[in-house]
Amino acid sequence: MENLSYLWIVPFAPLIAAIITGLLGYKLLREPLSGIVAVIGVAIAAVASVSGFIHVMQTGGHYDLKLFTWMPLGNYEISVSILWDPLSALMSCVVTVISTFIFIFATGYMRGDESYPRFFTYLSMFVFMMLMLTLSDNLVQLFFGWEGVGLMSYLLIGYFHFKKSAANAAFESFIVNRVGDWSFLIGILLAFVTFGTLDYLDIFAKIPEAEGFVITLIALLLFGGAVGKSAQIPLHIWLPNAMEGPTPVSALIHAATMVAAGVYMVARLMPLFASSSVALDVVLYIGTASAFVAATMGLVQNDIKRIIAYSTMSQLGYMFAAEGLGLFGDGMFHLASHATFKALLFLAAGSVLIGIHHILDVWKMGQLRKYMPITAATFLVGALALAGIPPFAGFFSKDPIIEAAFHINWVVWALLWAGAGLTAFYIFRLYFLAFENGDRLDPHVKSHVHESPPNMTVPLIVLATGAVVLGFFREFFLNFLRPSLDPRVMSEDFVPEKTKILMEEGLSRAHHVHVPEDAVHFLIESLTSPLGILALLTALGGIFFAYIVYQKKVISYEWLGETFKPLYKLFYNRWYFDNIYYAIFVYGYYKFSVFLWKLGDRFIIDGIVDGSAKVSLAAGGALRLTQSGRIAAYVLQMSIGILVFLSIFLIVK
Amino acid sequence: MIPYEYYIALSGLLMVLGLIGIIIRRNIIAMLISTELMLNAVNIAFVAFDMKLHDVAGQVFVFFILTIAAAEAAVGLGLIMAIYRLRKDVSVDTLTELKL
Amino acid sequence: MSIIEQLVSAVGVPNFGVLIPEIIVLITAFIVFFEELFSKNRILISATTVIGLLLSLLSIFTIKQGDLTLYGLYVVDGFSLLFKLFLLISTIIIVATYRRYFESKDIYFGEFYYLTLFALLGMMIMVSSPNLFTFYVGLELSSITTYILVGMFKTKNKKLKDFDYKSKEGAFKYLIIGGAGTAVISYAIALLYGASGTFDFMEISRAALNDANIGLIAGMVLLVLGLALKAAAVPFHHWAPDAYEGAPTPITTFMAVAVKIATFALILRVMVEAFPFISKDWALVWSILAALSMTVGNFIALRQKSIKRMLAYSSIAHTGYITAALAAPTGMGFAAFIFYTLVYIFMSIGAFAVLTFLEKTEGWNNTFDDFKGLAKRSPLIAIVMLVFMFSLLGIPPTVGFFGKLGVFLALIGSDIWWLAVVLVVMSIISAGYYLRVVSVMYMYEPVKNISFNINGVEKSILILMAVIVLILGIYPTVFWGISTQMSSLLIAGIGR
Amino acid sequence: MELTQIAFWTFSTLAVLSAIGTIFFRNLVYTVLSLISTLIMVSGLFFTMGAELVGALQLLIYAVAIVVFYVLVISTVPEFKGKAVDPKYMLLSIPVGFLIFLELAYVSIYGVWQSNTGIFSPEVIEKIGNAKAVGTMLFTKYLFPFEVASLILLVAMIGAIIIGRKEEKQEAQG
Amino acid sequence: MEFQFEPASFPWLTVSIVLPLIAAGILFFLSERFAKPISIVISAIVFVISTWMLFAYDYSHYAIQFYEKYNWIPQFGVSYEVGVDALSLTMFWLTALSFLISFIWSVNIKKRVKEYFIAFLVLEAACIGVFVAWDMVWFYIFWEAMLIPMFLIIGVWGYAERIYAATKFFIYTFFGSLFLLLGVVGMYVYQYFHTGKLSTSYFDLANLGLPFNLEIIFFLLLALGFAIKVPMWPFHTWLPAAHVQAPTAGSVILAAVLLKMGTYGFVRFSLPWFPEASKYFIPVMFTLGVIAIIYTAAMALAQQHIKRIIAYSSVSHMGFVTLGTFALNVEGMNGAIITMISHGLTSAALFLAAGWIYERSHSYMLKDLGGMAKYVPVFATFFMISAMASVGLPGLSGFVGEFLALLGTFKTNVWFAVLAGIALVVGAGYTLRLYHKTMFMEELVDSKIIHKWRNTRDMTASEFLSFLPLIILMFVIGVYPKWWVDLINTTSLSILSKFIGG
């Protein structure tokens, strides 16, 4: 453990970078330097976490480094700490490595922005928060990171805060996330009250002592947080709007890392979730529903980033579905590969945007491959990975989930399968519209279109390489994660025997799943088994359909829109989620507040308060009339007084 | 022998008449006269009690009441003269500038 | 013949030694009277008065307590000496405000001084009376003198003709209602005399102990009502606002302070010495009167435009607060009564003195509008007025708080929660108008541009009063000690 | 006995009647005259009770001295125009007054009054005379209040003069 | 309850109370230009004393430390008694800090400078007194005396409807405090009749052993006084009025210090004095607390006036304090106290921000504002941090207290905690709305206003200096709350000793 104590550098290097850029950015560092500082910060973290990764890969086990006590809570002390085990090591590697590339990309992307240092401060700060979340060994630190990334996401979405849409999107993302966090916080409280502790390991040890429904409740409440953070139904509405942020932000936060925090959290608390089959079911259904619904929504969007955003939401649904199925390792592997190819897609989209000066509408692009060949090629790699075409990473991470679902739940499989087909369709719709197809570019723009500079293309190429090769490391990753996610392999001091028995029950659903872990075997099997062929054909079918509609225009998309008008409208309006939420929670609540203010505070309470003042004044005015100035009246009142007082005594005595 | 209680009741009656006088008279001189009536009424009670008690302290008190009645009359009439000089009127209606 | 001789020899020679303060006051009054006749030197007159009062004040300390003199018609106990002391102090301060006010208004002059002294003499007699005789003449001396003082706003200044009339009107109302009150008190005395056969407080109390019949009770009730009239308690208060407003402001001060505290002292002594055994009855009367006074006084005060008249109503309300202590006929209640009465002197003098000093200014009528922006024009006056207002309101660290606290303690100690709650609610109502004074002074811009003519003496009076109010608000211990001691002396009758 | 009863009823009836006159007569002269009548009747009552000194003082001070003031003032002030009494207040005050009277009468009749506690029994009075008895008390035991009473009169006199006198300068100015 | 006393070697507390008073007295006779330096120096001295005491306080055991006692009115058993436990001490420290900040902030005040600083100095003395006095009469004197300067501060240096607001503030709170007085007097009288003891000391009144029905009565009387000061729903309407009209520094004091008096009263008096009644009233207090949180959050959302938004948010936060207090467990109590401190910091910062905005734009209305973030980055950052601390973001001070308070509430009653948790959402809603509409959305704002912002100056030195400590402390508490929890833990245990048997 001693030789791992250097791991504190993992979260704090980005923090230090953030503080340096934050305090000195404007006055001292200015444009290129702030970005370089941030890149160095995150690169140090990446190097450190990769070395920690290698360490844990070689020696195994888990390490709980307590940095300092944050707050005592009776007998329990919440501490700031680093839990280094395969799961967190993988996650922190994903975060830091992908961040490093995105940071490098961002130095190019953000060139010339007047708030350049601010951007890198936020970004570094985000990485810090994300790592705090990742490396936490207790729920409170997790929550700290959880809210921290929420804040940074908010700030980065609202980075172009002078735009109304950006500010509103940021606002929306924060509030929606907060709804999830409310549930999450209640879950934490319930966990503390139930277990008397918030450290994962202690909770895992105490799971058998708690009642089943409490475990379920805790798991569901915590999952509520994940639903918010990972943009699952019904708290998904913020993610597409979050695309108002700069593209690196979309890549880093809203594709690769933060939104995956929910998935990570469920995996991290796997013993808890696995102990409750109800919780797993809920995770499964929410994930599946999101995967499908998001895919349908993605079909008809016109904004390049939004399309990718819906695909993100959809892919997160796959991850949750995997976890709900009990395939935590597959879920995490999909997380890693998705992080790679989705970052790639976003960065490629960012590169496009730089090239054509931030025109987001795909209908105004076209033939971009001519102008930006590297971008187009890398985008294509990413799209193929996303579509699940072998041998790209997405195939190795996504198809096992779909196939496994077939063995467990038929309905889930159907939805996931359909979603996969839709995914392939819409991402290639995007590809064809933007990079191929006819020439719809604005002539003025066209004259300026050019390939992006190397500091943007190099990350693209690296990530594209990752998207190609990563899938072949499937077995390595699954084995690597096993000490964290498989009860059969977990060490006794990580999760005790009693809890393991509970977990086995929950995970039993995954037992009859037989998907080869070795990538080559999997590739061979899926190309031979009917299920695998079906999946592959579906994906290819989606691509082909996109090709004939948008490239060859054999079928007119107008005709499609007209034919399936109700569906088109439903999808285009995002299943009316936004409208309903807006009507009830935004507009309705605001109106209700105003009404309540006028009725409650203004009319009733202040009515009573000011009313009593008015009544006093009126009483004064009325009593004042007794002082009429006439002696007769005075003496008359006096004699009435005498009469009354005498009567009191005469009647009493 | 008349019971002394009658004298006291009589004194009460005269006093109440004086009180009514103050209330109903519209002439401030008559008002002042009514206060004289009130003060005077008490005298009867004092003397009656004296007779009952076989004492003379009550009669001594009557002396003081007379003094005070005289003093009030003097001051009151002075005020009436001043008021008359300022407003040329002795009706209670003039005495309503201070009010509310 | 023998009876007379017996009588004469039995009464012996009166001990005039105990009358020294009164005699000094009387002599001063006559000196001023003659000075006024032969010289119109105003400074001389006021100096003489103040010196005479100071001498009288000093002489109080030479008197041995516990003397009953003049055939049992005059008592010199700690209680009476205390109140005489405070009467003299307050009169000195008030008299010190006379000269420049009357000069500015161009009114009669010397008469005010000696009439004030006569009134003071009457009050000194009042507080020393162990007997309804002394009580009566003392009360009447001070009352009649006060009627005159109220009506003496007689000026050569044509602009002030209206005030001249108002002063007469106020005096006449005061006279008529006061006269009716005198008649009621006389009748009460008659009933008490008939029911007990005596005028002496102690002997009345003995008679009440033996047989508290309806005659005695009725006498007591009528006496309470008559005294309530003199103390301006509702519903016998009507004279007060009019007379206060009509009177020249220093005289208003004198009425609101000296007359009031003398009346209160008298009330307390009569109640405690003459009717200790029917305390329940008079406590009931006083509690109703107190509740009415607080309510009516505070509510009407809310609607006043003139601060002088507002203070008159506030003074009625304070009658309510003070007499509320009598609703709890216990040592604590009497101590609270004495304490509040004593400290009321300072805040009331202060508040009225501010009006007196400001009224010298041309065109100043003491309305709320006149007070607008006072803090800018004269920060000193504004700050002392603020202190007095908060003290009248009963906000610590001013002494008004301890006055009310004492009353609270007494009421709750006797389980009279209803009156305590009324007091609380009425205190809150009263905030309405006291705060208005503060807000017009501090929170408005001045309307007129007036420069004030306030000299060092006047300033020092104001500062002195404010400082006393504040010091007593922090350290009321001495006053509490005195009040508690006096109340226990009074109950034990040791002073006799 | 017969005589005192007749005297009481006569004097008291007349006193009450003239008191009613006092408060209702419109003409101030009649008012003053009925006041005098009341005062005389009351002094008559005093005499019937044997309080000669007080009765005499009543006649002298009140019926003569004070009433003279009033007459002087009335003669200065012109005749009063308008209603003598205010009907509105009359309606209210007479019932109230009547009730107060009932209460006072109740008190006087049902109250327990002391008797014979003093030393001046009729025999003593007869021996030394009422005037002497009262006078002696006044100048011995009640000397102090007497002196104060004199001050009251002095003050009232001064006050009446100050308030009531005409300001020559003021007139000249006005 | 047993109390231990550790007498002070030097009367630090008395000095802290008297020093501002003396300074105010001297200022009255000095010229205007001395007002600012003297006030700042004096408040700095007091702040240094309080900070020193914070570190010198021995929190390993519960004792009234820095204790001073002098006889005062022996007739009634009143003595001058001051001392601190951790609760008093933190409140004292918060007061000293708030005043120092207010004074630094106020250097650019122009109107009636001398009176302004005199009023604030007097207010400082009274506020400190409230928190350190252990004698009920002294407590009440300070409690009420504070009204006078505050009345003037709102009324003289406030905005258009200042007189209405000042009067409303005064009468409202005066109403409550008189009932408080009634209750205390009632207890004092009870004590006298049942033990024969004349004492107004907190320590004597704490051990009366009242019968249940009297406990209820006295609890209600005291609670009325405290509830108005807190302010609890439905006694809160004075607060928006007062805040809106008060000058910036006045709002800061009002929010940071005055509101704490009510909650301080609940913690200090209601719980230890009336344990049975406190238990009895848990549902009522919880309901009121939750209503305060949710209802006033809705109120805050409905407002256009930025200070009113912050004012309502204060009421909402005080709801957490109420919940934590009446959770009657040590987590809740610690949470309540830390929320008090934290709210002192955040609301002070937010009001400073509101004042800052007004000074530059001369408007408090959201519709006149917007889009400043780009032109005043330092301010925008500070404002954001304050807003986030107010929202309860972990890592900043707000979270610590709210978390503990919610945890305590959760232990006592799950549903109230769940409902109170809604504040997480709605609190974020109104706070961010405030932030957005002032700092963001330049697009929607009139170009004239933007032009003004473009030429405006970011924070001046004095503004920066008064803001900075708040921001630093928000981080200090948020990042290392252990120190604070340790500090107040023994005190919380002692306050709750009648409930949890410690």
mmCIF file of N, CA, C and O in Angstrom, chain B residues 50-70:
data_model
loop_
_atom_site.group_PDB
_atom_site.id
_atom_site.type_symbol
_atom_site.label_atom_id
_atom_site.label_comp_id
_atom_site.label_asym_id
_atom_site.label_seq_id
_atom_site.Cartn_x
_atom_site.Cartn_y
_atom_site.Cartn_z
ATOM 1 N N ASP B 50 -72.229 63.754 60.669
ATOM 2 C CA ASP B 50 -71.787 64.378 61.917
ATOM 3 C C ASP B 50 -72.810 64.183 63.018
ATOM 4 O O ASP B 50 -72.477 63.817 64.143
ATOM 5 N N MET B 51 -74.050 64.438 62.634
ATOM 6 C CA MET B 51 -75.099 64.333 63.630
ATOM 7 C C MET B 51 -75.223 62.896 64.130
ATOM 8 O O MET B 51 -75.433 62.636 65.298
ATOM 9 N N LYS B 52 -75.058 61.984 63.191
ATOM 10 C CA LYS B 52 -75.165 60.576 63.569
ATOM 11 C C LYS B 52 -73.984 60.142 64.421
ATOM 12 O O LYS B 52 -74.103 59.365 65.354
ATOM 13 N N LEU B 53 -72.853 60.673 64.074
ATOM 14 C CA LEU B 53 -71.631 60.229 64.742
ATOM 15 C C LEU B 53 -71.341 60.994 66.026
ATOM 16 O O LEU B 53 -70.409 60.665 66.740
ATOM 17 N N HIS B 54 -72.087 62.028 66.238
ATOM 18 C CA HIS B 54 -71.787 62.917 67.373
ATOM 19 C C HIS B 54 -70.385 63.464 67.261
ATOM 20 O O HIS B 54 -69.566 63.354 68.144
ATOM 21 N N ASP B 55 -70.111 64.014 66.116
ATOM 22 C CA ASP B 55 -68.777 64.576 65.879
ATOM 23 C C ASP B 55 -68.951 65.901 65.175
ATOM 24 O O ASP B 55 -70.039 66.203 64.650
ATOM 25 N N VAL B 56 -67.885 66.708 65.090
ATOM 26 C CA VAL B 56 -67.984 67.951 64.334
ATOM 27 C C VAL B 56 -66.988 67.984 63.172
ATOM 28 O O VAL B 56 -66.912 68.948 62.436
ATOM 29 N N ALA B 57 -66.198 66.902 62.992
ATOM 30 C CA ALA B 57 -65.194 66.885 61.927
ATOM 31 C C ALA B 57 -65.844 67.075 60.573
ATOM 32 O O ALA B 57 -65.318 67.770 59.697
ATOM 33 N N GLY B 58 -67.018 66.473 60.382
ATOM 34 C CA GLY B 58 -67.721 66.620 59.115
ATOM 35 C C GLY B 58 -68.039 68.066 58.820
ATOM 36 O O GLY B 58 -67.884 68.540 57.696
ATOM 37 N N GLN B 59 -68.436 68.763 59.860
ATOM 38 C CA GLN B 59 -68.762 70.177 59.636
ATOM 39 C C GLN B 59 -67.525 70.974 59.300
ATOM 40 O O GLN B 59 -67.559 71.908 58.492
ATOM 41 N N VAL B 60 -66.419 70.572 59.895
ATOM 42 C CA VAL B 60 -65.161 71.231 59.522
ATOM 43 C C VAL B 60 -64.868 70.982 58.044
ATOM 44 O O VAL B 60 -64.439 71.877 57.315
ATOM 45 N N PHE B 61 -65.141 69.748 57.624
ATOM 46 C CA PHE B 61 -64.904 69.413 56.215
ATOM 47 C C PHE B 61 -65.782 70.253 55.301
ATOM 48 O O PHE B 61 -65.346 70.706 54.243
ATOM 49 N N VAL B 62 -67.023 70.426 55.751
ATOM 50 C CA VAL B 62 -67.924 71.272 54.971
ATOM 51 C C VAL B 62 -67.300 72.639 54.737
ATOM 52 O O VAL B 62 -67.376 73.212 53.643
ATOM 53 N N PHE B 63 -66.624 73.107 55.732
ATOM 54 C CA PHE B 63 -65.971 74.405 55.622
ATOM 55 C C PHE B 63 -64.973 74.412 54.457
ATOM 56 O O PHE B 63 -64.919 75.345 53.657
ATOM 57 N N PHE B 64 -64.219 73.322 54.382
ATOM 58 C CA PHE B 64 -63.243 73.257 53.290
ATOM 59 C C PHE B 64 -63.922 73.130 51.937
ATOM 60 O O PHE B 64 -63.479 73.725 50.942
ATOM 61 N N ILE B 65 -65.015 72.376 51.955
ATOM 62 C CA ILE B 65 -65.709 72.248 50.666
ATOM 63 C C ILE B 65 -66.210 73.603 50.193
ATOM 64 O O ILE B 65 -66.086 73.965 49.018
ATOM 65 N N LEU B 66 -66.713 74.364 51.152
ATOM 66 C CA LEU B 66 -67.181 75.711 50.806
ATOM 67 C C LEU B 66 -66.035 76.521 50.226
ATOM 68 O O LEU B 66 -66.168 77.210 49.201
ATOM 69 N N THR B 67 -64.880 76.412 50.874
ATOM 70 C CA THR B 67 -63.730 77.166 50.403
ATOM 71 C C THR B 67 -63.397 76.801 48.963
ATOM 72 O O THR B 67 -63.179 77.670 48.102
ATOM 73 N N ILE B 68 -63.384 75.504 48.755
ATOM 74 C CA ILE B 68 -62.979 75.057 47.431
ATOM 75 C C ILE B 68 -64.015 75.439 46.394
ATOM 76 O O ILE B 68 -63.673 75.829 45.265
ATOM 77 N N ALA B 69 -65.295 75.343 46.789
ATOM 78 C CA ALA B 69 -66.339 75.763 45.852
ATOM 79 C C ALA B 69 -66.142 77.216 45.475
ATOM 80 O O ALA B 69 -66.228 77.593 44.300
ATOM 81 N N ALA B 70 -65.837 78.003 46.468
ATOM 82 C CA ALA B 70 -65.622 79.416 46.188
ATOM 83 C C ALA B 70 -64.423 79.605 45.271
ATOM 84 O O ALA B 70 -64.468 80.379 44.299
#
